[in-house]
mmCIF file of C-alpha atoms in Angstrom:
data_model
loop_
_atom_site.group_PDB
_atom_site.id
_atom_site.type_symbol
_atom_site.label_atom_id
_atom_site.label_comp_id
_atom_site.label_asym_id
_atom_site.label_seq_id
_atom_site.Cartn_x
_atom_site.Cartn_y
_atom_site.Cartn_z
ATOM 1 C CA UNK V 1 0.000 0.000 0.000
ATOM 2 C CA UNK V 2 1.211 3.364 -1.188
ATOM 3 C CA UNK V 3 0.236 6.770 -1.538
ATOM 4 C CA UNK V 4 2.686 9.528 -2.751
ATOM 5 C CA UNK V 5 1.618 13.211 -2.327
ATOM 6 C CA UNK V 6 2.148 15.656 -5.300
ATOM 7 C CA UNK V 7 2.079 19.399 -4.037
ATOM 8 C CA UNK V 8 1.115 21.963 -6.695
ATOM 9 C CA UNK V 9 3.663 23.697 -8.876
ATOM 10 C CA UNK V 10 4.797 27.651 -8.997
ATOM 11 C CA UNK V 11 3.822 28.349 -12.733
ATOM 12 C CA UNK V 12 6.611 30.403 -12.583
ATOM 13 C CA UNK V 13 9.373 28.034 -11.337
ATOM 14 C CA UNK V 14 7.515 25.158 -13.936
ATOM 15 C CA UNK V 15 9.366 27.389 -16.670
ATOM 16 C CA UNK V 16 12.176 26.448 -15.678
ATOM 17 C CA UNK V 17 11.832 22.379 -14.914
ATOM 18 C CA UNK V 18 13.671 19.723 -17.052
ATOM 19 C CA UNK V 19 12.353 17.233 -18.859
ATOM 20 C CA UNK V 20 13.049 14.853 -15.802
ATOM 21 C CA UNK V 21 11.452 17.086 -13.066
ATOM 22 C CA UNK V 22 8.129 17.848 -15.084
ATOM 23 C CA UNK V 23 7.973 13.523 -15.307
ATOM 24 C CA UNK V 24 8.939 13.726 -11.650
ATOM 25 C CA UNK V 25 6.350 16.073 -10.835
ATOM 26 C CA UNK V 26 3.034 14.533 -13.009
ATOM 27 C CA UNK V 27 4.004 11.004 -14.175
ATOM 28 C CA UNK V 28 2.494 8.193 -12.497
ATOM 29 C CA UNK V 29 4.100 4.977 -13.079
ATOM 30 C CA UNK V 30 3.832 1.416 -11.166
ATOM 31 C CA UNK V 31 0.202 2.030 -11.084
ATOM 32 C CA UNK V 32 -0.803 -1.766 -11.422
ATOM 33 C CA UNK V 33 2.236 -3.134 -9.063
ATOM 34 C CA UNK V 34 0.709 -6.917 -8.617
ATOM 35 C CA UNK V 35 -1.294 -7.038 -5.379
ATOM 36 C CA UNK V 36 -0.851 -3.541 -4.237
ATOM 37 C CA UNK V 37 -2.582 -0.449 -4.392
ATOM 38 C CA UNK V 38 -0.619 2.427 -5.879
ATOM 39 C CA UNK V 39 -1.943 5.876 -5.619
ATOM 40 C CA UNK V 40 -0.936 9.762 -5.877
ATOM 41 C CA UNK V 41 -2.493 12.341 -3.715
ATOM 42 C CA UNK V 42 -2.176 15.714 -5.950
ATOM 43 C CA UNK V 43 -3.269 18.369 -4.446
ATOM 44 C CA UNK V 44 -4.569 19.552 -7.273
ATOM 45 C CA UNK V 45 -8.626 19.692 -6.509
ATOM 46 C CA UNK V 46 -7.280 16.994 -3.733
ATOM 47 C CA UNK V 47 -7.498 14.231 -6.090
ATOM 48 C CA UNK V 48 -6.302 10.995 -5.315
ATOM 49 C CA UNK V 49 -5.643 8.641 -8.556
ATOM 50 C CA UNK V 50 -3.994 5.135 -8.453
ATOM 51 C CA UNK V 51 -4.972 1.554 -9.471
ATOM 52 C CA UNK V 52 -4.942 -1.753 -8.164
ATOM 53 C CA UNK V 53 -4.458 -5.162 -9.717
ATOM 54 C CA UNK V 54 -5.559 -7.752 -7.831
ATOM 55 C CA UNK V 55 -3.688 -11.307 -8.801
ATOM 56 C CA UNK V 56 -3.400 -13.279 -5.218
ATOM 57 C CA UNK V 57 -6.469 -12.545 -2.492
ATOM 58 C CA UNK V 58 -9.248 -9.859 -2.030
ATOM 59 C CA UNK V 59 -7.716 -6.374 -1.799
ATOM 60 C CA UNK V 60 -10.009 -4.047 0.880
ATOM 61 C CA UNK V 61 -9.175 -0.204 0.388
ATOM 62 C CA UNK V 62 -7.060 0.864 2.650
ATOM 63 C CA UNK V 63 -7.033 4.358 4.138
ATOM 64 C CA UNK V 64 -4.150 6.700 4.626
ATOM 65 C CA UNK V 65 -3.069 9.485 7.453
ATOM 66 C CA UNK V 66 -2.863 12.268 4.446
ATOM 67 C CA UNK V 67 -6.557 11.947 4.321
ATOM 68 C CA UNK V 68 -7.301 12.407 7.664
ATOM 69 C CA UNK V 69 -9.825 10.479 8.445
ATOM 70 C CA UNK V 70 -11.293 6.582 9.519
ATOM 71 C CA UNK V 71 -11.690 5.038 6.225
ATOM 72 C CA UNK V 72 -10.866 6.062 2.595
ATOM 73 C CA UNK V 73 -14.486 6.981 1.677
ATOM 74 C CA UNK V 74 -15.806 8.925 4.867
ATOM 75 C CA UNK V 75 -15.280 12.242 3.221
ATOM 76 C CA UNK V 76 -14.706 11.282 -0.338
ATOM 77 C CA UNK V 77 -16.398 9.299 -3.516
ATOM 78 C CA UNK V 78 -14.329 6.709 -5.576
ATOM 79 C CA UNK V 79 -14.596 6.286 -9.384
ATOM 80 C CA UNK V 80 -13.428 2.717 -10.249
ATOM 81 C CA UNK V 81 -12.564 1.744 -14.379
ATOM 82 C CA UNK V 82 -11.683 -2.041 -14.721
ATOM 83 C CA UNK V 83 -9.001 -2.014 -17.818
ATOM 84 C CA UNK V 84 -7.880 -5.360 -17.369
ATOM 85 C CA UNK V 85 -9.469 -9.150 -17.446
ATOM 86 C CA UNK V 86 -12.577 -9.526 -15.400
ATOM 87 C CA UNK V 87 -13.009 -8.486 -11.797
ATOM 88 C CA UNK V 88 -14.898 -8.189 -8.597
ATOM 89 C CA UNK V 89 -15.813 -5.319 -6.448
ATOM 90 C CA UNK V 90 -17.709 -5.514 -3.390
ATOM 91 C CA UNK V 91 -19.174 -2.249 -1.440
ATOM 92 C CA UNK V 92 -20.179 -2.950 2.096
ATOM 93 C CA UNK V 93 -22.285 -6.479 1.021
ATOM 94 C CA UNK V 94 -23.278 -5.761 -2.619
ATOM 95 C CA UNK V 95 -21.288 -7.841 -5.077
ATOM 96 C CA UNK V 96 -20.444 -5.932 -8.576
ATOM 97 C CA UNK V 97 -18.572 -8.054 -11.688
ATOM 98 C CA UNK V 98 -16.736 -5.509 -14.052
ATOM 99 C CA UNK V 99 -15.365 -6.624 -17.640
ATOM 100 C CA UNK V 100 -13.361 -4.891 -19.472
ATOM 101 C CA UNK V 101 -14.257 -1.021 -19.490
ATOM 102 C CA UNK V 102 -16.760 -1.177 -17.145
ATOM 103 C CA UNK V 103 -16.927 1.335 -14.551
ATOM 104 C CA UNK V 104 -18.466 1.787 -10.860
ATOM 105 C CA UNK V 105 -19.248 4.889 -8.955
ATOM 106 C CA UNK V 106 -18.864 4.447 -5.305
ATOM 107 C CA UNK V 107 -20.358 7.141 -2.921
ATOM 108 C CA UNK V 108 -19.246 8.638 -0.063
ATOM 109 C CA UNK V 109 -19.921 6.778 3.672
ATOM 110 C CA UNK V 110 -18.920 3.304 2.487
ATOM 111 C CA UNK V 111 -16.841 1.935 4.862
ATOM 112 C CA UNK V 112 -15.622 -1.227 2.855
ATOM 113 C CA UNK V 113 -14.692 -1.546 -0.479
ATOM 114 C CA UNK V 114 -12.874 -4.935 -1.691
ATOM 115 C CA UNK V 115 -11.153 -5.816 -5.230
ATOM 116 C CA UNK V 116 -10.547 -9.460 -6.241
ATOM 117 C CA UNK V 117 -9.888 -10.339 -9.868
ATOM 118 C CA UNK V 118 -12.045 -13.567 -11.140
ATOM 119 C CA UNK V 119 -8.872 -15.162 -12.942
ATOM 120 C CA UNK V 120 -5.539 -14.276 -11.556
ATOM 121 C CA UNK V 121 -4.233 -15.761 -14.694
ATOM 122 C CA UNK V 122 -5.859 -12.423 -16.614
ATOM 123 C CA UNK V 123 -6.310 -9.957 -13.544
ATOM 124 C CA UNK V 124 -8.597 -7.102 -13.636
ATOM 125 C CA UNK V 125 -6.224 -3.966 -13.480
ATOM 126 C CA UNK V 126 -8.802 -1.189 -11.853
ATOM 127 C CA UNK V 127 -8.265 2.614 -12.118
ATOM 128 C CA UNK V 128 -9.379 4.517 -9.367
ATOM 129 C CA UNK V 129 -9.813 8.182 -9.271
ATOM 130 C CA UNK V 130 -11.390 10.382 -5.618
ATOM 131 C CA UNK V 131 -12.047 13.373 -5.082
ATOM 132 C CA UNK V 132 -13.434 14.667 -2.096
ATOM 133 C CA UNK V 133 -17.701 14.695 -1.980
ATOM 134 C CA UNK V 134 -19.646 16.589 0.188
ATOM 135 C CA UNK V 135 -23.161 14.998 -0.107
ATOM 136 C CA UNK V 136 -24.027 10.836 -0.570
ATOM 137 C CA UNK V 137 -24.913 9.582 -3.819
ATOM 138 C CA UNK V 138 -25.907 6.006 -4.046
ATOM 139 C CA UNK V 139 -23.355 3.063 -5.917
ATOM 140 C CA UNK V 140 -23.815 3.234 -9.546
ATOM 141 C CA UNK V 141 -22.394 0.527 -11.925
ATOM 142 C CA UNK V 142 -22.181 1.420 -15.941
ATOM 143 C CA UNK V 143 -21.086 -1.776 -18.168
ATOM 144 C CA UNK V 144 -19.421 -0.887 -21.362
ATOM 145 C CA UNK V 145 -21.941 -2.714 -23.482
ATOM 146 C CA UNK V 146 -24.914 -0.622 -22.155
ATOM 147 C CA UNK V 147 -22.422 2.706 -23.201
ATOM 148 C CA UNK V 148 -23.881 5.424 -25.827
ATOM 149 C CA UNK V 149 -20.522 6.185 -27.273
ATOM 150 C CA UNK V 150 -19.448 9.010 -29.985
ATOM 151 C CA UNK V 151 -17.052 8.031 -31.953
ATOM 152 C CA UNK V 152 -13.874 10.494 -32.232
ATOM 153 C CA UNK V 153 -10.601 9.959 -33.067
ATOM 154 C CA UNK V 154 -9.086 5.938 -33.971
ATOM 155 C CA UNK V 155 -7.802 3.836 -30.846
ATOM 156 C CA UNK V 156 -4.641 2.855 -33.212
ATOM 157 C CA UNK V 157 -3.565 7.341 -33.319
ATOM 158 C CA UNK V 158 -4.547 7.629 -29.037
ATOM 159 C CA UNK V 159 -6.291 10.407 -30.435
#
């Protein structure tokens, strides 16, 4: 479990950073470290990105002291994309199954939140991204096929 905090940057000092220091300062790599949550606190709108991929046992969420608080969702809501092969997540007792590009909206107040992937052979490799929230909104899962999508740009260009 790791969370690295990012503090904001001086526009005027950013004129000045190398190559190195700008990837220092807003790359995020080992995101999907196997069996390990990986995130970045930016304090940037306090957002909190990272990623988990879940290959051995269930994964709960953990919490951190940067966030002040008695579990990782008191004061915040968590946005979970499943990139990988399929996965599990469970909030408090209700069971969700994300494929590929799938996507869950957790609210704030959840206590528990647990990540498993169904085959550890193909493990689910979940983005998380959460901000702080100042009202509850109830779990919300979206599945890829049930998407209206608008095509833009070609997958092969990133673009």
């Amino acid at each position: 479990m790791h969370i690295q905090v990012r503090n904001t940057t001086n526009p005027v000092d950013f004129k000045n950073y190398t190559t190195q220091r700008i990837r220092e300062e807003f790359l995020m790599e080992k995101m999907f470290v196997p069996d390990q949550f990986h995130f970045v606190y930016s304090h940037y709108d306090r957002m909190i990105v990272g990623g988990i991929k879940p290959v051995g046992q269930l994964h709960k969420l953990p919490t951190y002291d940067e966030l002040r608080s008695d579990y990782f969702l008191e004061r915040r809501e968590l946005g979970i994309l499943n990139i990988g092969g399929d996965g599990f997540v469970m909030v408090e007792d209700e069971l969700f199954t994300l494929q590929k590009r799938d996507c869950l909206y957790v609210g704030k107040g959840n206590k528990t939140v647990t990540f498993k992937s169904l085959d550890p052979e193909f493990p689910a490799k979940f983005i998380l991204v959460s901000t702080p929230a100042h009202r509850v909104v109830p779990t919300a899962m979206m599945k890829a096929a049930d998407a209206n999508p608008a095509d833009m740009g070609s997958p092969e260009t990133a673009n």
